[in-house]
PDB file of C-alpha atoms in Angstrom:
ATOM      1  CA  MET A   7       0.000   0.000   0.000  1.00 41.00           C
ATOM      2  CA  VAL A   8       1.397   3.408  -0.949  1.00 44.00           C
ATOM      3  CA  ASN A   9       1.940   5.732   2.026  1.00 57.00           C
ATOM      4  CA  ASN A  10       0.202   8.729   0.464  1.00 75.00           C
ATOM      5  CA  PHE A  11      -3.078   6.827   0.187  1.00 83.00           C
ATOM      6  CA  ASN A  12      -5.331   7.779   3.090  1.00 89.00           C
ATOM      7  CA  PRO A  13      -9.101   7.351   2.707  1.00 92.00           C
ATOM      8  CA  GLN A  14      -9.846   9.353   5.847  1.00 92.00           C
ATOM      9  CA  ILE A  15      -8.170  12.477   4.497  1.00 94.00           C
ATOM     10  CA  GLU A  16      -9.729  12.127   1.042  1.00 94.00           C
ATOM     11  CA  ILE A  17     -13.219  11.650   2.442  1.00 95.00           C
ATOM     12  CA  LYS A  18     -12.786  14.564   4.843  1.00 95.00           C
ATOM     13  CA  GLN A  19     -11.664  16.833   1.988  1.00 95.00           C
ATOM     14  CA  PHE A  20     -14.642  15.748  -0.112  1.00 95.00           C
ATOM     15  CA  LEU A  21     -17.114  16.390   2.713  1.00 94.00           C
ATOM     16  CA  LEU A  22     -15.610  19.788   3.513  1.00 95.00           C
ATOM     17  CA  SER A  23     -15.757  20.827  -0.136  1.00 94.00           C
ATOM     18  CA  ARG A  24     -19.490  20.094  -0.238  1.00 93.00           C
ATOM     19  CA  LYS A  25     -20.576  21.040   3.292  1.00 91.00           C
ATOM     20  CA  ASN A  26     -22.921  23.803   2.103  1.00 91.00           C
ATOM     21  CA  GLU A  27     -25.116  21.225   0.384  1.00 88.00           C
ATOM     22  CA  VAL A  28     -25.642  19.334   3.618  1.00 88.00           C
ATOM     23  CA  ILE A  29     -26.916  22.364   5.503  1.00 87.00           C
ATOM     24  CA  SER A  30     -29.209  23.616   2.754  1.00 87.00           C
ATOM     25  CA  LYS A  31     -32.976  23.295   3.138  1.00 84.00           C
ATOM     26  CA  ARG A  32     -33.196  21.110   0.059  1.00 87.00           C
ATOM     27  CA  PRO A  33     -29.933  19.179  -0.372  1.00 92.00           C
ATOM     28  CA  SER A  34     -29.384  17.475  -3.668  1.00 90.00           C
ATOM     29  CA  ILE A  35     -29.543  13.764  -4.420  1.00 92.00           C
ATOM     30  CA  HIS A  36     -26.405  14.397  -6.466  1.00 92.00           C
ATOM     31  CA  TYR A  37     -24.486  14.984  -3.233  1.00 95.00           C
ATOM     32  CA  LEU A  38     -25.362  11.471  -2.049  1.00 95.00           C
ATOM     33  CA  GLU A  39     -24.471  10.004  -5.448  1.00 95.00           C
ATOM     34  CA  ALA A  40     -21.144  11.850  -5.500  1.00 96.00           C
ATOM     35  CA  TYR A  41     -20.418  10.695  -1.940  1.00 97.00           C
ATOM     36  CA  ALA A  42     -21.057   7.072  -2.930  1.00 97.00           C
ATOM     37  CA  ASP A  43     -18.951   7.485  -6.081  1.00 97.00           C
ATOM     38  CA  LYS A  44     -16.094   8.944  -4.018  1.00 97.00           C
ATOM     39  CA  LEU A  45     -16.154   5.908  -1.731  1.00 98.00           C
ATOM     40  CA  LEU A  46     -16.131   3.598  -4.752  1.00 97.00           C
ATOM     41  CA  ASP A  47     -13.216   5.505  -6.259  1.00 96.00           C
ATOM     42  CA  ILE A  48     -11.237   5.117  -3.030  1.00 96.00           C
ATOM     43  CA  ILE A  49     -12.016   1.400  -2.890  1.00 95.00           C
ATOM     44  CA  ASN A  50     -10.998   0.882  -6.513  1.00 94.00           C
ATOM     45  CA  ARG A  51      -7.682   2.676  -5.997  1.00 93.00           C
ATOM     46  CA  TRP A  52      -7.070   0.713  -2.800  1.00 91.00           C
ATOM     47  CA  LYS A  53      -7.723  -2.559  -4.648  1.00 90.00           C
ATOM     48  CA  ALA A  54      -5.389  -1.492  -7.466  1.00 89.00           C
ATOM     49  CA  GLN A  55      -2.589  -0.772  -5.000  1.00 88.00           C
ATOM     50  CA  SER A  56      -3.061  -4.016  -3.081  1.00 84.00           C
ATOM     51  CA  ASN A  57      -1.878  -7.339  -4.408  1.00 79.00           C
ATOM     52  CA  GLU A  58      -4.429  -9.314  -2.439  1.00 79.00           C
ATOM     53  CA  THR A  59      -8.166  -9.517  -1.948  1.00 81.00           C
ATOM     54  CA  ILE A  60      -9.497  -7.519   0.971  1.00 84.00           C
ATOM     55  CA  LEU A  61     -12.725  -9.237   1.933  1.00 86.00           C
ATOM     56  CA  PRO A  62     -14.503  -6.344   3.731  1.00 90.00           C
ATOM     57  CA  LEU A  63     -14.248  -4.273   0.553  1.00 93.00           C
ATOM     58  CA  THR A  64     -16.433  -6.716  -1.348  1.00 93.00           C
ATOM     59  CA  LEU A  65     -19.235  -6.233   1.177  1.00 95.00           C
ATOM     60  CA  ILE A  66     -18.787  -2.458   1.218  1.00 97.00           C
ATOM     61  CA  VAL A  67     -18.944  -2.262  -2.596  1.00 96.00           C
ATOM     62  CA  ARG A  68     -22.169  -4.264  -2.503  1.00 97.00           C
ATOM     63  CA  GLN A  69     -23.654  -1.949   0.126  1.00 97.00           C
ATOM     64  CA  ILE A  70     -22.757   1.093  -1.969  1.00 97.00           C
ATOM     65  CA  SER A  71     -24.354  -0.503  -5.027  1.00 95.00           C
ATOM     66  CA  ILE A  72     -27.578  -1.136  -3.088  1.00 94.00           C
ATOM     67  CA  PHE A  73     -27.458   2.384  -1.653  1.00 95.00           C
ATOM     68  CA  LYS A  74     -27.139   3.955  -5.105  1.00 93.00           C
ATOM     69  CA  SER A  75     -29.995   1.893  -6.516  1.00 90.00           C
ATOM     70  CA  ASP A  76     -32.213   2.959  -3.594  1.00 87.00           C
ATOM     71  CA  LEU A  77     -31.631   6.642  -4.377  1.00 86.00           C
ATOM     72  CA  THR A  78     -33.667   6.431  -7.536  1.00 81.00           C
ATOM     73  CA  GLY A  79     -37.303   6.013  -6.746  1.00 81.00           C
ATOM     74  CA  GLU A  80     -39.215   7.593  -3.903  1.00 81.00           C
ATOM     75  CA  LEU A  81     -36.429   9.971  -2.810  1.00 85.00           C
ATOM     76  CA  GLU A  82     -35.906  11.189  -6.359  1.00 85.00           C
ATOM     77  CA  HIS A  83     -39.672  11.566  -6.809  1.00 85.00           C
ATOM     78  CA  ASP A  84     -39.941  13.611  -3.596  1.00 86.00           C
ATOM     79  CA  TYR A  85     -37.066  15.820  -4.746  1.00 85.00           C
ATOM     80  CA  GLU A  86     -38.675  16.493  -8.121  1.00 85.00           C
ATOM     81  CA  LYS A  87     -42.093  17.184  -6.564  1.00 87.00           C
ATOM     82  CA  GLU A  88     -40.545  19.311  -3.785  1.00 83.00           C
ATOM     83  CA  ASN A  89     -42.336  17.272  -1.108  1.00 87.00           C
ATOM     84  CA  LYS A  90     -41.882  18.385   2.498  1.00 84.00           C
ATOM     85  CA  ARG A  91     -40.807  14.911   3.612  1.00 88.00           C
ATOM     86  CA  TYR A  92     -37.818  15.002   1.247  1.00 90.00           C
ATOM     87  CA  ARG A  93     -35.371  16.545   3.742  1.00 89.00           C
ATOM     88  CA  GLN A  94     -35.968  13.839   6.360  1.00 91.00           C
ATOM     89  CA  LYS A  95     -35.636  11.067   3.790  1.00 91.00           C
ATOM     90  CA  TRP A  96     -32.441  12.668   2.508  1.00 93.00           C
ATOM     91  CA  LEU A  97     -31.017  12.724   6.049  1.00 93.00           C
ATOM     92  CA  THR A  98     -31.870   9.047   6.450  1.00 94.00           C
ATOM     93  CA  GLN A  99     -29.978   8.256   3.235  1.00 95.00           C
ATOM     94  CA  LYS A 100     -27.049  10.387   4.389  1.00 95.00           C
ATOM     95  CA  GLU A 101     -26.908   8.391   7.621  1.00 97.00           C
ATOM     96  CA  LYS A 102     -26.723   5.214   5.534  1.00 96.00           C
ATOM     97  CA  ILE A 103     -23.800   6.439   3.413  1.00 97.00           C
ATOM     98  CA  ASP A 104     -22.053   7.774   6.531  1.00 97.00           C
ATOM     99  CA  SER A 105     -22.367   4.293   8.036  1.00 97.00           C
ATOM    100  CA  ILE A 106     -20.818   2.761   4.913  1.00 98.00           C
ATOM    101  CA  LYS A 107     -18.017   5.345   5.119  1.00 97.00           C
ATOM    102  CA  ARG A 108     -17.311   4.317   8.723  1.00 97.00           C
ATOM    103  CA  LYS A 109     -17.083   0.679   7.630  1.00 97.00           C
ATOM    104  CA  LEU A 110     -14.573   1.635   4.931  1.00 96.00           C
ATOM    105  CA  ILE A 111     -12.473   3.644   7.397  1.00 96.00           C
ATOM    106  CA  THR A 112     -12.567   0.770   9.891  1.00 95.00           C
ATOM    107  CA  ALA A 113     -11.508  -1.717   7.206  1.00 93.00           C
ATOM    108  CA  TYR A 114      -8.625   0.572   6.237  1.00 92.00           C
ATOM    109  CA  GLU A 115      -7.506   1.017   9.843  1.00 92.00           C
ATOM    110  CA  ASN A 116      -7.717  -2.721  10.511  1.00 91.00           C
ATOM    111  CA  ARG A 117      -5.718  -3.477   7.364  1.00 88.00           C
ATOM    112  CA  THR A 118      -3.096  -0.884   8.237  1.00 85.00           C
ATOM    113  CA  ASN A 119      -2.772  -2.295  11.758  1.00 86.00           C
ATOM    114  CA  GLU A 120      -2.406  -5.827  10.378  1.00 82.00           C
ATOM    115  CA  MET A 121       0.388  -4.707   8.086  1.00 78.00           C
ATOM    116  CA  LEU A 122       2.246  -3.007  10.945  1.00 80.00           C
ATOM    117  CA  GLN A 123       2.283  -6.157  13.055  1.00 76.00           C
TER     118      GLN A 123
END
């Protein structure tokens, strides 16, 4: 693993660059999609740098895929129709992607600790 690869820093930079969207009254679905895509990009680069299979990543990729497919549908419909319940549903989806992010960070930390031992 290359030393300059650090998912925590990359994710933090991404979130800071888009923090205004999170606090807006009507945050965009595109934020959630971009967040998921950022996590996938990090995973793909991590896999490319590693010469072995990292099992937790397979599960995390699957969870991201399910998350992205769930975004289209009711949440997208509420966004387009400007329904009042949209904000709460968006926050629920953000909690889901934040949970996936924590799993990715944990997997990275565990892998780093294993390599140091």
